[in-house]
mmCIF file of C-alpha atoms and ligand atoms in Angstrom:
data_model
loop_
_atom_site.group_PDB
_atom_site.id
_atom_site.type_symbol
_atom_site.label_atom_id
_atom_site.label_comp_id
_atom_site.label_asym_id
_atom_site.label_seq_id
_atom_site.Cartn_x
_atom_site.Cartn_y
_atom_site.Cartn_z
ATOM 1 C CA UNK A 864 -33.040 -12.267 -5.047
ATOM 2 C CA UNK A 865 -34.309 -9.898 -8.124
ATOM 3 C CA UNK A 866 -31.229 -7.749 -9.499
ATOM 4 C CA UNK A 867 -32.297 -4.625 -11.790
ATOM 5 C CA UNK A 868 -31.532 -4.939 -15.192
ATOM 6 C CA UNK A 869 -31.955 -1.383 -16.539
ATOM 7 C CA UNK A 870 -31.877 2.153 -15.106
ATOM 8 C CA UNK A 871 -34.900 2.573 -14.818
ATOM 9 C CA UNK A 872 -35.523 -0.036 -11.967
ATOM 10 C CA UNK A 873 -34.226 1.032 -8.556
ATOM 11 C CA UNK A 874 -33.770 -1.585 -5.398
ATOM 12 C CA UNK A 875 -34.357 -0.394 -1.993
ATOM 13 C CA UNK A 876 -32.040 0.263 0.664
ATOM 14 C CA UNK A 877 -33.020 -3.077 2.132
ATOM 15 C CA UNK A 878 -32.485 -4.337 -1.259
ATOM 16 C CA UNK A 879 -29.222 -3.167 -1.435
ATOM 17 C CA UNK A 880 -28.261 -4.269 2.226
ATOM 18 C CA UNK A 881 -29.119 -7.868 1.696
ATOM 19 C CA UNK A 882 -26.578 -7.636 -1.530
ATOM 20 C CA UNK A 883 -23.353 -6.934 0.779
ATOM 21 C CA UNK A 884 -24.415 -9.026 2.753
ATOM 22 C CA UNK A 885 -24.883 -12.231 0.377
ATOM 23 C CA UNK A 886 -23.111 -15.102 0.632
ATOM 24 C CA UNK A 887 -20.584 -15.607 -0.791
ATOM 25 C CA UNK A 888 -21.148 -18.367 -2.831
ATOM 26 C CA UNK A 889 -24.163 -16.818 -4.408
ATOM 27 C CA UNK A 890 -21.926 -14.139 -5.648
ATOM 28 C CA UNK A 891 -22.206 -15.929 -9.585
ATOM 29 C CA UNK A 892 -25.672 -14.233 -9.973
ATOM 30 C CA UNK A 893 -25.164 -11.027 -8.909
ATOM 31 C CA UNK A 894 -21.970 -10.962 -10.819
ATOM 32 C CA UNK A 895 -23.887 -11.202 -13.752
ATOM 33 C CA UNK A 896 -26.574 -8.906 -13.450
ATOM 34 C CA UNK A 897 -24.107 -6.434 -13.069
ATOM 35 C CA UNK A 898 -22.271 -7.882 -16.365
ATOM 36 C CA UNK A 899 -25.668 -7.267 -18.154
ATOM 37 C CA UNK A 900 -25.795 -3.703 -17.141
ATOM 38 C CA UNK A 901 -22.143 -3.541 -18.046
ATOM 39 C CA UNK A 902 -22.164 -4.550 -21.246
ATOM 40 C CA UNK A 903 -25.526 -2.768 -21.939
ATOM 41 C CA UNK A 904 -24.353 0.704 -21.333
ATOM 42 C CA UNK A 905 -20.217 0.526 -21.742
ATOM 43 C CA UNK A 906 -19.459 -2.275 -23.963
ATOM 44 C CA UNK A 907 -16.267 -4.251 -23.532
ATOM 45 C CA UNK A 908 -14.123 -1.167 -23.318
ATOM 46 C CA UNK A 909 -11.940 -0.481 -19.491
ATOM 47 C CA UNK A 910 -11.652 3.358 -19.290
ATOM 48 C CA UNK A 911 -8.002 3.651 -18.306
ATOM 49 C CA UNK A 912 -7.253 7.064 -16.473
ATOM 50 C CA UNK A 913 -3.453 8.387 -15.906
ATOM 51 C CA UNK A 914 -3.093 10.339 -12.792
ATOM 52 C CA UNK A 915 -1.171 13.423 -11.741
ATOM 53 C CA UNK A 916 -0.255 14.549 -8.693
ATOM 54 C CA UNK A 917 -0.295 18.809 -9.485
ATOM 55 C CA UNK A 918 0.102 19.639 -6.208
ATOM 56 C CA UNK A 919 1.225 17.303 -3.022
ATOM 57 C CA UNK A 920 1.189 17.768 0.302
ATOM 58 C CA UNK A 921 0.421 20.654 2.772
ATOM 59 C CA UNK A 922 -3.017 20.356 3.023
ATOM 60 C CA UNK A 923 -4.945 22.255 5.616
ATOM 61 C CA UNK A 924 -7.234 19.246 6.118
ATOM 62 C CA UNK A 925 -7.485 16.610 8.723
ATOM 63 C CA UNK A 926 -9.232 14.028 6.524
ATOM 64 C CA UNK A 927 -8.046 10.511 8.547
ATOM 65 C CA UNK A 928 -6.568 8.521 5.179
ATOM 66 C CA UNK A 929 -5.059 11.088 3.663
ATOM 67 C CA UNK A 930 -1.104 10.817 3.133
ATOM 68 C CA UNK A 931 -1.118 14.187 2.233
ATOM 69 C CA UNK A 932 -3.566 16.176 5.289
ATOM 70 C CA UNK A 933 -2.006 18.094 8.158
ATOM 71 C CA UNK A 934 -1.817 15.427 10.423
ATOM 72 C CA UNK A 935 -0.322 12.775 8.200
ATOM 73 C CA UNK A 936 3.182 12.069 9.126
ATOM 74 C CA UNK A 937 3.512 10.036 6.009
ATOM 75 C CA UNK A 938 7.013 10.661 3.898
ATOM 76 C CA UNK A 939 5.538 11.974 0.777
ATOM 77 C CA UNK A 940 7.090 14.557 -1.801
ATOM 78 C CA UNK A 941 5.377 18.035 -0.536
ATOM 79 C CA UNK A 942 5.510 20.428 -3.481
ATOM 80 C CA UNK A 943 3.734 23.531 -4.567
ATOM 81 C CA UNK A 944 3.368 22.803 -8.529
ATOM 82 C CA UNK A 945 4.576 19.546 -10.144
ATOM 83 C CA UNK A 946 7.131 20.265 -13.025
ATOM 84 C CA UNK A 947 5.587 21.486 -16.238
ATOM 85 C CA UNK A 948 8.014 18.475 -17.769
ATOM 86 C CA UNK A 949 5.367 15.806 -16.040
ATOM 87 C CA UNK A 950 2.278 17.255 -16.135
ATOM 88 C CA UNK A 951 2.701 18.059 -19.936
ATOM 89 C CA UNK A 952 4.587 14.267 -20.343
ATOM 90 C CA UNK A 953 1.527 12.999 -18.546
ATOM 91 C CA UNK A 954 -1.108 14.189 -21.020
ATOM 92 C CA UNK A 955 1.213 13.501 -24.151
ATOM 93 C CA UNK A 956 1.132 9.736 -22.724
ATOM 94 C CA UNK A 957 -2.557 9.815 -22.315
ATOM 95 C CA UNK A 958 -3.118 11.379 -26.290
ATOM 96 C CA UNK A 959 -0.147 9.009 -27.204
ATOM 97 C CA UNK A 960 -2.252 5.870 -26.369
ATOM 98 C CA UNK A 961 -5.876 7.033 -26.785
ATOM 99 C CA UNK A 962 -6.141 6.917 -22.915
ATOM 100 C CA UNK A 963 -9.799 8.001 -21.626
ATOM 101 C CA UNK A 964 -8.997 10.957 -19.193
ATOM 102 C CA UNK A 965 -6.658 12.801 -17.581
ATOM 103 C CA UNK A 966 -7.004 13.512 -13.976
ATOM 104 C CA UNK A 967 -5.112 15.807 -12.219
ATOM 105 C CA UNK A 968 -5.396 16.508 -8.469
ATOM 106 C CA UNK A 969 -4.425 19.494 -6.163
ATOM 107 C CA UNK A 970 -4.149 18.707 -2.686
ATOM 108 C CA UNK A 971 -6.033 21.988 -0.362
ATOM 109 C CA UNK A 972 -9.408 22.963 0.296
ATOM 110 C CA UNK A 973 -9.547 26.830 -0.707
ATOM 111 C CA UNK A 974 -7.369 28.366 -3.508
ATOM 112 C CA UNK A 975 -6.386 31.746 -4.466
ATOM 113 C CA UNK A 976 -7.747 33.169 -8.267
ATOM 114 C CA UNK A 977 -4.108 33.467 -9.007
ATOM 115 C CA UNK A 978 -3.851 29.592 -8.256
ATOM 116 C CA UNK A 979 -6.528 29.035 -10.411
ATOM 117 C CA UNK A 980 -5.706 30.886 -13.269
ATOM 118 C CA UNK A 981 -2.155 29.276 -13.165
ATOM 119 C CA UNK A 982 -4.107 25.956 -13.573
ATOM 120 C CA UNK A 983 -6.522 27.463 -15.868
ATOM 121 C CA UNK A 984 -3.489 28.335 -18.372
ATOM 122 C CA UNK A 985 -2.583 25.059 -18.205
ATOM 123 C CA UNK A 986 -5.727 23.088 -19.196
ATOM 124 C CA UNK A 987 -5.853 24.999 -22.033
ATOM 125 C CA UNK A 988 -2.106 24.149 -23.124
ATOM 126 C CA UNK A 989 -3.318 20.461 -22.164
ATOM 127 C CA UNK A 990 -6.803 20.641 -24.247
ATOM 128 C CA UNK A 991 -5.378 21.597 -27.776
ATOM 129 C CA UNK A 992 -5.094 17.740 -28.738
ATOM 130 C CA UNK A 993 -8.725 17.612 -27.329
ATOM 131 C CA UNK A 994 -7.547 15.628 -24.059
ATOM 132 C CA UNK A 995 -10.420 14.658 -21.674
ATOM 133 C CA UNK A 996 -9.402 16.713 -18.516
ATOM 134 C CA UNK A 997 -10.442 16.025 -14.709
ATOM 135 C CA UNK A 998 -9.357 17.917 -11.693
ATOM 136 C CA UNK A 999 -9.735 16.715 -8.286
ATOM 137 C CA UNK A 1000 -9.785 19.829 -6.136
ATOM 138 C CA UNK A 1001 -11.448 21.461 -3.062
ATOM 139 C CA UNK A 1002 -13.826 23.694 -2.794
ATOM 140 C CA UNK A 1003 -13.831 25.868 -5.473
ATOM 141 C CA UNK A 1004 -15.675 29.689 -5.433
ATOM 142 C CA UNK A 1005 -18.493 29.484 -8.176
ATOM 143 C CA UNK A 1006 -16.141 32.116 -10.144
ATOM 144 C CA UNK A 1007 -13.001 29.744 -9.867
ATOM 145 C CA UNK A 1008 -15.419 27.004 -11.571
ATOM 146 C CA UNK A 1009 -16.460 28.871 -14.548
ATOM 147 C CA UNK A 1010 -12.892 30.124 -14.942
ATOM 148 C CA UNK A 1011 -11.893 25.945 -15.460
ATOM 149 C CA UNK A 1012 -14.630 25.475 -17.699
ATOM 150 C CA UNK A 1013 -13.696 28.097 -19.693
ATOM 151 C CA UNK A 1014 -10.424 27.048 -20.024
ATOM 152 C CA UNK A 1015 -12.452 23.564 -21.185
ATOM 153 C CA UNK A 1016 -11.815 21.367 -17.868
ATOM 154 C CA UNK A 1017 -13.956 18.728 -18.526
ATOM 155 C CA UNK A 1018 -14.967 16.915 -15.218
ATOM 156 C CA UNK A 1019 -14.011 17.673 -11.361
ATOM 157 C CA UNK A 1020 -13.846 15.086 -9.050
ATOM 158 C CA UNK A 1021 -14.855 15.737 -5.462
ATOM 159 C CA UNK A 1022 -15.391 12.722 -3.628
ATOM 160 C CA UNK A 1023 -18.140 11.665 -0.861
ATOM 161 C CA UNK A 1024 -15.943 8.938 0.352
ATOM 162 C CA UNK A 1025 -18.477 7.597 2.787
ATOM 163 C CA UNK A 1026 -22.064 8.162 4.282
ATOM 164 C CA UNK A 1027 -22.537 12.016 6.556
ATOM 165 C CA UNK A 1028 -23.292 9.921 9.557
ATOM 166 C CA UNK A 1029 -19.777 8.609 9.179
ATOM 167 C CA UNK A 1030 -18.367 11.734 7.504
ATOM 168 C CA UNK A 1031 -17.248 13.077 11.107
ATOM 169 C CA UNK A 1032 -15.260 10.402 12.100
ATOM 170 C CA UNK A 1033 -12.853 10.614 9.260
ATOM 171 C CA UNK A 1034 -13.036 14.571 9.266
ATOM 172 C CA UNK A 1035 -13.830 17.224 11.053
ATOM 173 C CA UNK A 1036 -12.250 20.613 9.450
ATOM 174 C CA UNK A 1037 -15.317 20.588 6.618
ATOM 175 C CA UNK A 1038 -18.633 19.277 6.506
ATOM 176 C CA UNK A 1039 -20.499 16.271 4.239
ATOM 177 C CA UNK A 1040 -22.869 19.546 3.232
ATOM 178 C CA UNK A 1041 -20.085 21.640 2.340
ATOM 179 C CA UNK A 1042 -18.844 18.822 -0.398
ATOM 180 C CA UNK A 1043 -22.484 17.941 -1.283
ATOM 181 C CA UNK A 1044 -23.224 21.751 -1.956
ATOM 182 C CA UNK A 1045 -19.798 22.062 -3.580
ATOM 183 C CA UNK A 1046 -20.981 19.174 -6.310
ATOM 184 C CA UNK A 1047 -24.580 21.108 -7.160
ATOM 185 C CA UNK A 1048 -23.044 23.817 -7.623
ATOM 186 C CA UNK A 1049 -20.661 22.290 -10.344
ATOM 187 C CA UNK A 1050 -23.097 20.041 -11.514
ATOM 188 C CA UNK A 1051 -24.982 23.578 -11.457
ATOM 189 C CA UNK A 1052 -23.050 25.194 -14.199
ATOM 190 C CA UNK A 1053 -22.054 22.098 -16.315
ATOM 191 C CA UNK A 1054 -18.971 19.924 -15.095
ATOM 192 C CA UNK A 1055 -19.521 16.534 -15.509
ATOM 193 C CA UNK A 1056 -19.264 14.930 -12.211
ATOM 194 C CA UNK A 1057 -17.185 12.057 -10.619
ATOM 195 C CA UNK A 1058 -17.675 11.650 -7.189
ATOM 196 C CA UNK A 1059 -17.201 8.055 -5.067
ATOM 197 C CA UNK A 1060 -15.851 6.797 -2.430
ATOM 198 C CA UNK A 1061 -13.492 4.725 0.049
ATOM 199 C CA UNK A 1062 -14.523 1.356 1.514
ATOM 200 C CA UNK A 1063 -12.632 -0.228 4.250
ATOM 201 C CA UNK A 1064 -12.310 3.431 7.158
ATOM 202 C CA UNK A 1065 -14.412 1.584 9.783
ATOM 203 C CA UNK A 1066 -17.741 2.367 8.116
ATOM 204 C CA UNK A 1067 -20.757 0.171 8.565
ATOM 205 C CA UNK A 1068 -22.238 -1.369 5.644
ATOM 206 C CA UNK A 1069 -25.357 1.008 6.159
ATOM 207 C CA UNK A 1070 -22.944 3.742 5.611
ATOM 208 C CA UNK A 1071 -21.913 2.129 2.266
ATOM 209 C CA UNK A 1072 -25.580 1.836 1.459
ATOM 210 C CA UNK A 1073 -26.441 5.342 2.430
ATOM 211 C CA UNK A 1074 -22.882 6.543 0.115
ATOM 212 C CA UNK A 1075 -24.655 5.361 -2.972
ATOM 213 C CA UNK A 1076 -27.967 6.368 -2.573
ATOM 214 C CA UNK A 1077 -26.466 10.063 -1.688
ATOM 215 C CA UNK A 1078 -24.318 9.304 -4.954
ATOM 216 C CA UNK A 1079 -27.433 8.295 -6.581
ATOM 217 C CA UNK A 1080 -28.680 11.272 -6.226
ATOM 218 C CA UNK A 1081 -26.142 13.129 -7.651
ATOM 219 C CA UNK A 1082 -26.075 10.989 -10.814
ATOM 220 C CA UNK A 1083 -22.388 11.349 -11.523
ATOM 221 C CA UNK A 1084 -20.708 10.284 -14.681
ATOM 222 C CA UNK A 1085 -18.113 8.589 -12.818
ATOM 223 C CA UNK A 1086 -17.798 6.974 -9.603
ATOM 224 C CA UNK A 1087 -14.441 5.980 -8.364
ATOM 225 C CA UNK A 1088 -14.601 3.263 -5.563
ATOM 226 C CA UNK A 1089 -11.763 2.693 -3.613
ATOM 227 C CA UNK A 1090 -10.681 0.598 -1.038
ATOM 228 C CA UNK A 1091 -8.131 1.395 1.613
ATOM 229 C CA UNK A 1092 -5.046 1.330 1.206
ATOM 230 C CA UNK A 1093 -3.507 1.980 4.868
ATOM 231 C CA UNK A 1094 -0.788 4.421 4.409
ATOM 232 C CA UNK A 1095 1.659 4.563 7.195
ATOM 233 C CA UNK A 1096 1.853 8.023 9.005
ATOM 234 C CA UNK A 1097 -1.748 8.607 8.435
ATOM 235 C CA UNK A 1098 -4.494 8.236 11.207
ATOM 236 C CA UNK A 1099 -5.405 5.367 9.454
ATOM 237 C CA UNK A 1100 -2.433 3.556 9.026
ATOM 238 C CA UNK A 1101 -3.242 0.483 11.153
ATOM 239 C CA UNK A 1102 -6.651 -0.138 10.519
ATOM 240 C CA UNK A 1103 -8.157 -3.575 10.281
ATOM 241 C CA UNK A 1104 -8.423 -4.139 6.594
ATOM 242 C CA UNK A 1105 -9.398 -8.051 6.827
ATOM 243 C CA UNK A 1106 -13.110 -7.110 5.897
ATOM 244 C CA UNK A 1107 -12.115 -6.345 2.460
ATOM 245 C CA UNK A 1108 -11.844 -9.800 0.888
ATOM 246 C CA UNK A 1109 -11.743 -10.182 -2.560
ATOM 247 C CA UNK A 1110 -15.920 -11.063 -2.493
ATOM 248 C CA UNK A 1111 -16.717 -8.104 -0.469
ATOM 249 C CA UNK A 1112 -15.232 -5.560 -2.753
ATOM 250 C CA UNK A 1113 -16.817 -7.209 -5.449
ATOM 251 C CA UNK A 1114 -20.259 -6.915 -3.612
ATOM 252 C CA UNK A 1115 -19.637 -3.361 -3.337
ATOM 253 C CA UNK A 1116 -18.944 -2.939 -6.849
ATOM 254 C CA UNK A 1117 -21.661 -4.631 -7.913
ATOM 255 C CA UNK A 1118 -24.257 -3.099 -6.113
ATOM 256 C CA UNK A 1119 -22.918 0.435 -7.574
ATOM 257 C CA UNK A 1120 -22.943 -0.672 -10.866
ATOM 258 C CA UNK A 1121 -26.584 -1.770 -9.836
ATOM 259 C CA UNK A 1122 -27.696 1.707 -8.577
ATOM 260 C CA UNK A 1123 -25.822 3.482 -10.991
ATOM 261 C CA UNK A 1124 -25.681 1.353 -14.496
ATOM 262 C CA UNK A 1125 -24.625 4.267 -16.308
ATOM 263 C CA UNK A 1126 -22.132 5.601 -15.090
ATOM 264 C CA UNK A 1127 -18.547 4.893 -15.647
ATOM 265 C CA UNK A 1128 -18.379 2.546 -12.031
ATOM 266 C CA UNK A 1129 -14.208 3.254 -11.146
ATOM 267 C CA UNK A 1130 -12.505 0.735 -9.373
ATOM 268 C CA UNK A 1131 -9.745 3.151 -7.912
ATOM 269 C CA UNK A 1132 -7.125 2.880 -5.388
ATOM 270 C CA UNK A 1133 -6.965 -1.017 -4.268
ATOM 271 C CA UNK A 1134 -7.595 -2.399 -7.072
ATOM 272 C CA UNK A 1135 -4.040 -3.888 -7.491
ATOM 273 C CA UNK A 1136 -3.957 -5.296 -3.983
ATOM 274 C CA UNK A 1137 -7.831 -6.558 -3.278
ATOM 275 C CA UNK A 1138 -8.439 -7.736 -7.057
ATOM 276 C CA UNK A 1139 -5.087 -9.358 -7.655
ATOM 277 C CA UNK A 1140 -6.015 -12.922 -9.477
ATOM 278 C CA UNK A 1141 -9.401 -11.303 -9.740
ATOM 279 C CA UNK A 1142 -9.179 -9.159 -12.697
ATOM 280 C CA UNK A 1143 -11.735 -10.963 -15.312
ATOM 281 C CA UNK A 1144 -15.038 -10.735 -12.691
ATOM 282 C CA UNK A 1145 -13.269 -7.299 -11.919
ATOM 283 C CA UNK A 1146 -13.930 -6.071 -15.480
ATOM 284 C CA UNK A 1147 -17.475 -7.617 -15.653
ATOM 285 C CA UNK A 1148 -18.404 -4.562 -13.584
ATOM 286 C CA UNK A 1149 -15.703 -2.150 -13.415
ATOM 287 C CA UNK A 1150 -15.044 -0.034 -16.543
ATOM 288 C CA UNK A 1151 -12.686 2.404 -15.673
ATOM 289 C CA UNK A 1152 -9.304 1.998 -13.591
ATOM 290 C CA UNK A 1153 -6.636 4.239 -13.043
ATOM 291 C CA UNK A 1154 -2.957 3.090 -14.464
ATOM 292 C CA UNK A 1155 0.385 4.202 -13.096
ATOM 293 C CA UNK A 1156 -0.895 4.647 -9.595
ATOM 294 C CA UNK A 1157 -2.375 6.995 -7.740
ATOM 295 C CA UNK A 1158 -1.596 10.241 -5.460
ATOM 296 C CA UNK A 1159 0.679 9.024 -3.567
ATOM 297 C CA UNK A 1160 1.359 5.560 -3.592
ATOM 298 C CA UNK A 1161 2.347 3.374 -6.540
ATOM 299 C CA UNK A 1162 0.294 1.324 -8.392
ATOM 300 C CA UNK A 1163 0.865 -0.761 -11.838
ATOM 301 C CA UNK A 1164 2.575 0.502 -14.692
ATOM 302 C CA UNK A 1165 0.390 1.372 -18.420
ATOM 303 C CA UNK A 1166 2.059 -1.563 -19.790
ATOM 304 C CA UNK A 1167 1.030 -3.871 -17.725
ATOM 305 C CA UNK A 1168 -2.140 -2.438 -17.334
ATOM 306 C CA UNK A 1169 -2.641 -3.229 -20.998
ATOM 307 C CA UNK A 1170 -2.026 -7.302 -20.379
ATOM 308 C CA UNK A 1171 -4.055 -7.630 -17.546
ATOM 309 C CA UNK A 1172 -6.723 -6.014 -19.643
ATOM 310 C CA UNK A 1173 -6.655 -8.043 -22.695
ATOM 311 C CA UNK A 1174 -5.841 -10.827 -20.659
ATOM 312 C CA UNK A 1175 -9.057 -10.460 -18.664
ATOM 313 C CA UNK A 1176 -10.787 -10.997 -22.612
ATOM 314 C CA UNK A 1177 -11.417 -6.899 -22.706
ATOM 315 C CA UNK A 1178 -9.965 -4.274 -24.334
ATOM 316 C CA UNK A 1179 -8.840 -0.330 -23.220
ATOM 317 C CA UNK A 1180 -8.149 0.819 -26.842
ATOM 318 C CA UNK A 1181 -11.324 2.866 -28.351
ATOM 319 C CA UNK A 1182 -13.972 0.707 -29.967
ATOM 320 C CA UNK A 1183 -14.295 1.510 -33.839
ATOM 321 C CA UNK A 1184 -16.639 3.566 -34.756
HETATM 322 S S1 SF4 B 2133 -8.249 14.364 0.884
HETATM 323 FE FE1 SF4 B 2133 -7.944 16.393 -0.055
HETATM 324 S S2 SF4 B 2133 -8.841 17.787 1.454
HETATM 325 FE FE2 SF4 B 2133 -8.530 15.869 2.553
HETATM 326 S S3 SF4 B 2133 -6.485 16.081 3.484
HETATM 327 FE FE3 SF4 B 2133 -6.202 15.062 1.506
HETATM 328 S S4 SF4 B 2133 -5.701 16.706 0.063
HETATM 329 FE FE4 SF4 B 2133 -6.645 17.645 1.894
#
């Protein structure tokens, strides 16, 4: 099969059906086309991102994986604002060791001006050691927006998380259009963009297919890929996550990198459980991870982060100049 080697070649739908579904022991070729266009447009660097939960819990939303929607009945920390003390601790750690980006993320769909001008006062606090900033959010009124960027928020993250067809059966108190819409009109006024996905909800592999050509195009700078992690008290606490072996979530990540060779291709939540003794072909076409978990759940520490970086033969610390 013929793998793309620059952005300017695009594969087909069929194209990129036949790659999840390749066997898996003629994964070694695909692995490094995807290294190619790795290397070509991010070097050798993994973007590490530190995470903060601003505000957990509460959520108006029914979306089915979520820890933190109204239906979960998962035993999470439910607060209004994190403590100044962590969020400001967070971004001191991410200047502290020349980190790529620090994301933030509010749990809720709609939020009040006040709410946002709280936030606001805080990125600006947050940007005077020139931090890269992200905020995961809802839906934001095209006023809210401008009032983040001119604060100097960065990048907003607003996932897809799978195909529309599928969109329903994982929510049903917004629409696929409504996020879609909600990303022009960011992209609209100048945010850089990360929008991705989760693998492993019960979605076909057409509906992974159809994610990244909707993701396509978008063209985001980032696009987090992750892969479930079944949280108890959530609707989709016991689904069957035997589908994603090792091999498949590679074959996902290739074919975004693929699609997509410029952006920064996130492997997100999951990565410590479905790439565990995986790590080196990991970074071959993954360049950005998150450290020190995620949302909600745990994930591994910055220091070890580090080792299993190097010790994959890359590096997370800026390349010179
Ligand atoms: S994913 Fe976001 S919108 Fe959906 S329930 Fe969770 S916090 Fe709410």
């Amino acid at each position: 099969m013929f793998f793309p080697l620059d952005e300017n070649t695009s594969i087909t739908k069929n194209e990129a059906l036949e790659i999840l579904n390749l066997q898996d022991n003629d994964l070694s070729k695909l692995i490094e086309a995807a290294y190619q266009l790795r290397t070509k447009y991010k070097g050798n660097r993994v973007n590490i991102q530190l995470l903060t939960n601003v505000r957990s819990g509460n959520c108006t939303q029914n979306c089915a994986y979520c820890a933190q929607s109204r239906d979960s009945e998962a035993p999470i920390e439910k607060y209004r604002y994190v403590e100044d003390k962590k969020l400001y601790g967070d971004n001191d750690l991410v200047d502290e060791f020349h980190l790529s980006r620090h994301c933030i993320g509010l749990s809720g769909i709609h939020f009040a001006d006040s709410d946002i001008e709280s936030l606001a006062e805080r990125i600006r606090k947050m940007k005077k050691n020139g931090t890269q900033i992200c905020c995961s959010i809802g839906f934001l009124t095209e006023h809210q927006a401008q009032v983040l960027k001119e604060a100097g928020l960065n990048r907003i993250n607003h996932n897809l998380n799978s195909s529309r067809r599928f969109y329903p059966s994982i929510c049903t108190t917004h629409t696929y259009q409504e996020r879609i819409d909600n990303l022009r009109m960011l992209k609209r006024i100048g945010f850089e963009i990360c929008s991705g996905g989760i693998i492993g909800m019960g979605e076909t592999k057409e509906d992974v297919v159809d994610m990244l050509f909707e993701l396509k195009e978008i063209n985001p700078e980032s696009v987090p890929i992750n892969f479930l992690l079944p949280v108890k008290g959530t609707r989709l606490a016991e689904r069957d996550i035997s589908a994603l072996t090792p091999e498949y979530c590679i074959k996902v990540l290739c074919l975004a990198r693929l699609m997509l060779p410029k952006s920064d291709i996130r492997c997100a939540a999951g990565r410590e459980v479905y790439f565990k003794g995986h790590e080196k072909t990991l970074f071959k076409i993954a360049d950005s991870i998150f450290a020190s978990g995620y949302l909600t759940e745990g994930g591994q520490s910055l220091e070890a982060t580090f080792r299993t970086i190097e010790e994959a033969g890359f590096t997370w610390q800026v390349e010179s100049a």
